[in-house]
Amino acid sequence: MSVQAFADLLERLVFTPGRNAKIALIRRWFADQPDPDRGVGLAALTGELAFTAAKPSIIRDLVASRVDPTLLALSHDYVGDLAETVALIWPECHGVNTPPPSLSEVVEGLELASRAEVPALMEGWLDTLDAGGRLALIKLVTGGLRVGASARLAKTALAEWSRQEIGEIEEVWHAVVPPYLPLFRWLEGKGPRPDAAGAPVFRPLMLAHPLEAEADIVAIEHAPAEWRAEWKWDGIRVQLTGAPGGRRLWSRTGEDISGAFPEIADAMDFHGVLDGELLVIRDGAVAPFSDLQQRLNRKVIGPKLMRDYPVAVRLYDLLLDGEEDLRSLPFTTRRARLEAWFARHAPARMDVSELIPFEKLEHLSALRDSAREASIEGLMIKRADSAYVPGRVKGLWWKWKRAPLSVDAVLMYAQRGHGKRSSYYSDYTFGLWRTNEDGTRELVPVGKAYSGFTDQELIFLDRWVRNHTTARFGPVREVEKSFVLEVIFDAAQLSSRHRSGVAMRFPRIARLRQDKPAEEADRLETLMAMVENRPG
Amino acid sequence: MPPHPETWMKVTPLGLYCEPGGFHVDPTRAVDRAVISHGHADHARPGHAAVLATPETLAIMRARFGEDRAGDTQQPLRYGESVTINGVRLTLHPAGHVLGSAQVALEWQGSRIVVSGDYKRRRDPTCAGFVPVECDVFVTEATFALPVFRHPPDSHEIRRLLDSVALFPERAHVVGAYALGKTQRIIALLREAGWDRPIHLHGAVEKLCTLYESLGVPLGALLPVPKGLKRGHPPILAGEIVIAPPSAEATPWARRLADPVTCAASGWMTVRQRAKLRAVELPLIISDHADWDELLQTIDDVRAPEVWVTHGRDDALVHALSLKGIRGRALHLVGREDEEDEGAPEALGEETTP
């Protein structure tokens, strides 16, 4: 199979919004493609291919040697993206009768080629491909497929295609390398399970359900002794894996984020697997999530960032101690092992999440509502005998968020949604009143919400937006400033990135307030008073 | 020495005007005497006193505007036949754009200009193919006049559509296509590719399909997308192909369909950002306009020493002409929209609500 087939896959993935549809496309790739190309494709999707010799400048020079500079400049200006411009504009050589390369030929060719040989190699391949194939080739070798398919999604597709548990695939993932021939042999029942002994392996996390249903609350009230409580911190959930073969900090979805937090990786001088929350902690106090955001999605972490936003991990659970798997043991047993483990290792930049003693659930609810720190989202309530089960298993772990904050805001703009919601105006930008120095009042946008409403309310809002549009900007409509929405959110934080100066955490629509005139909606000051990270 | 066409073919605010003949070609407003190249709304307007066009274009204008608004007098002229108007000899030649589309060739005192309207060079099962006519001045569009626009073979794009239908049998595929020309061409291409199931039509594309069939273009079994379904009716047309005007997927009309895959058939789908902006899930590069190679090939074929560019990317085309030693002139005609461009969802109005 050629690069062309991979190009077709990328082309579909880049335009497909739905997760299930993406998985169906990737599954078909595994089913249809021969080895070793299907494994090379998988490596490309999971970001495990990297070529250093093929720089974008090579592509730029190649196209400049073949295309009139004025036409190239006009085209680049029109298309925007250089790789796409080159793929589209590349003059096809009629009479080329070499077949297009396979994915594995490309990978091997680039690995073996010297830096000086790469341009001729690329030029030869570009001549055999069509526009889609050329784009795939250029994106593949220069990095950055950006097709909206994460490594986790590719592994999920692999699990669905092979009817194997995704946890099993994660376990063996670190024992295999592209093009993953032993992995595919195992998944097709033709070979043994690859052995990842010694490699740092991601174990899928155990997740909690929101505690909302009356019956579930009553169940806890009736047997409080069977439950344990901890604070639910507003950071990012992580897994720490220390093994003889390396140490890794994993995100909730199994992305390796060790590089962004080198000080945590440095402190992981142990052999075991732990579950915890990554937080910015200054002088023992947890900073709001917006501080942690400064550290996310960065390629390079400088000393200033590390100093200004010092991170630490609050440990929740111990999954493996050395090679001993504790996951089937009850929570209380694991907890005792965690405390003993911590006393023994005392790793830097880590502490153990505090257990909150309680006799009655109402004590907990009072505690929860009195904790107004921005860094606390609420409580976690865990069954004392719960094993550590991957995924979201009902009835074992609950998250009990504190009551949300709320404001009455005025609908200002609406945007069409994606996928199943593409015919609905389902994303709503809302604003609050601000009084200017000259005494006039204006609405300032403070946030955007696209959840919380029922299907009926969505239909109503969509129709209201269509009938009250005052201006259109592409997919966005500005509407009459007359509809009040009750918006609830978990916290308000100062933000220099927002025009209003304030950002809401997880805003959603609680109620449609057709009864309320827009003039009586809340003022910006009301929201400002809820801000919890006001500088001292 | 024959007069240069620029001395008798004038660019006016209404478009091109043949002075000795006393008629406009594709005027943007109602005039006394109009020659119409084809039935798209930016070329054919209602309310002219006298209209000359191919019989098919006249039929399309009557279907779109009504008998009373399609020209008080209508003069049909077949491809290859000529009439002389005030000493100007006028001949219509196939342009290959849509059914009835014509190039307007004008000769006066020994000089010849060809106003090509919109055109393409590749085969289209629903209309006559483009015929190059040698001339002194060739008037061309430049909708896709950048070397990044090279449309792939239609069969390749139709295969991608059918592959997707096979991969997602639980979803309806909605192809956004302009009502005149593109819709019928896609249906005909699907039939050639072996798709013989009924094809389902949005109300806004039905009328012209009926007209095409009455003019001798077979389209196979066509069914209207059901209307008036009760709220809560299960989604319909999973595994089927639906043709609708561009952006119909953004209107409430689309909600009756089973998890629709939004496909758009247009030359603009070449550029990812364009497809992304429209939230298209399956972009199909199928165009009724000449791509870059076709434009340059046509200019070679007509052997004109001078080319006028009506609208589109005239900067790139005029530059490419200069490289060939051909004089290029950008006319900047106004009122030429591109029918393949984003059809405003709102233009469909709420009348499409079930």
PDB file of C-alpha atoms in Angstrom, chain A residues 413-428 448-450 453-466 475-477, chain B residues 231-233 235 247-257 259-260 279 345-346 350 353-354:
ATOM      1  CA  TYR A 413     -23.861  35.923  20.266  1.00  0.00           C
ATOM      2  CA  ALA A 414     -24.628  32.385  19.175  1.00  0.00           C
ATOM      3  CA  GLN A 415     -22.608  30.017  17.051  1.00  0.00           C
ATOM      4  CA  ARG A 416     -23.524  26.809  15.305  1.00  0.00           C
ATOM      5  CA  GLY A 417     -22.252  23.620  16.922  1.00  0.00           C
ATOM      6  CA  HIS A 418     -20.458  20.679  15.379  1.00  0.00           C
ATOM      7  CA  GLY A 419     -21.441  17.176  14.374  1.00  0.00           C
ATOM      8  CA  LYS A 420     -24.989  16.385  15.429  1.00  0.00           C
ATOM      9  CA  ARG A 421     -25.444  19.996  16.458  1.00  0.00           C
ATOM     10  CA  SER A 422     -24.304  21.512  13.165  1.00  0.00           C
ATOM     11  CA  SER A 423     -27.815  22.717  12.323  1.00  0.00           C
ATOM     12  CA  TYR A 424     -28.303  24.261  15.779  1.00  0.00           C
ATOM     13  CA  TYR A 425     -27.078  27.484  17.267  1.00  0.00           C
ATOM     14  CA  SER A 426     -25.793  25.781  20.377  1.00  0.00           C
ATOM     15  CA  ASP A 427     -22.749  27.784  21.575  1.00  0.00           C
ATOM     16  CA  TYR A 428     -23.779  30.895  23.446  1.00  0.00           C
ATOM     17  CA  LYS A 448     -19.346  31.084  26.468  1.00  0.00           C
ATOM     18  CA  ALA A 449     -21.433  28.016  27.291  1.00  0.00           C
ATOM     19  CA  TYR A 450     -22.587  25.105  25.194  1.00  0.00           C
ATOM     20  CA  PHE A 453     -29.706  22.956  28.607  1.00  0.00           C
ATOM     21  CA  THR A 454     -32.187  20.233  27.670  1.00  0.00           C
ATOM     22  CA  ASP A 455     -32.901  19.202  24.077  1.00  0.00           C
ATOM     23  CA  GLN A 456     -36.186  21.108  24.284  1.00  0.00           C
ATOM     24  CA  GLU A 457     -34.405  24.223  25.475  1.00  0.00           C
ATOM     25  CA  LEU A 458     -31.870  23.881  22.662  1.00  0.00           C
ATOM     26  CA  ILE A 459     -34.653  23.814  20.070  1.00  0.00           C
ATOM     27  CA  PHE A 460     -36.190  26.867  21.690  1.00  0.00           C
ATOM     28  CA  LEU A 461     -32.900  28.772  21.866  1.00  0.00           C
ATOM     29  CA  ASP A 462     -32.024  27.885  18.271  1.00  0.00           C
ATOM     30  CA  ARG A 463     -35.332  29.252  17.023  1.00  0.00           C
ATOM     31  CA  TRP A 464     -35.009  32.338  19.191  1.00  0.00           C
ATOM     32  CA  VAL A 465     -31.535  33.032  17.794  1.00  0.00           C
ATOM     33  CA  ARG A 466     -32.696  32.642  14.186  1.00  0.00           C
ATOM     34  CA  PRO A 475     -20.951  30.981  11.569  1.00  0.00           C
ATOM     35  CA  VAL A 476     -21.678  33.466  14.377  1.00  0.00           C
ATOM     36  CA  ARG A 477     -24.860  35.460  14.831  1.00  0.00           C
TER      37      ARG A 477
ATOM     38  CA  ARG B 231     -41.521  15.635  15.809  1.00  0.00           C
ATOM     39  CA  GLY B 232     -39.775  12.615  17.264  1.00  0.00           C
ATOM     40  CA  HIS B 233     -39.911  10.692  13.974  1.00  0.00           C
ATOM     41  CA  PRO B 235     -34.064   9.810  11.504  1.00  0.00           C
ATOM     42  CA  SER B 247     -25.341  24.871   3.400  1.00  0.00           C
ATOM     43  CA  ALA B 248     -28.764  23.219   3.648  1.00  0.00           C
ATOM     44  CA  GLU B 249     -27.062  21.069   6.270  1.00  0.00           C
ATOM     45  CA  ALA B 250     -26.943  24.160   8.478  1.00  0.00           C
ATOM     46  CA  THR B 251     -30.703  24.625   8.429  1.00  0.00           C
ATOM     47  CA  PRO B 252     -33.378  22.840  10.471  1.00  0.00           C
ATOM     48  CA  TRP B 253     -34.211  20.872   7.311  1.00  0.00           C
ATOM     49  CA  ALA B 254     -31.179  18.641   7.984  1.00  0.00           C
ATOM     50  CA  ARG B 255     -32.470  17.437  11.339  1.00  0.00           C
ATOM     51  CA  ARG B 256     -34.685  14.744   9.828  1.00  0.00           C
ATOM     52  CA  LEU B 257     -31.650  12.961   8.360  1.00  0.00           C
ATOM     53  CA  ASP B 259     -26.478  11.661  11.479  1.00  0.00           C
ATOM     54  CA  PRO B 260     -25.688  13.319   8.137  1.00  0.00           C
ATOM     55  CA  ALA B 279     -17.622  22.427   8.544  1.00  0.00           C
ATOM     56  CA  PRO B 345     -27.586  29.110   4.572  1.00  0.00           C
ATOM     57  CA  GLU B 346     -29.965  31.923   5.286  1.00  0.00           C
ATOM     58  CA  GLU B 350     -37.117  29.160   7.019  1.00  0.00           C
ATOM     59  CA  THR B 353     -38.453  23.987   7.889  1.00  0.00           C
ATOM     60  CA  PRO B 354     -40.538  20.816   7.980  1.00  0.00           C
TER      61      PRO B 354
END
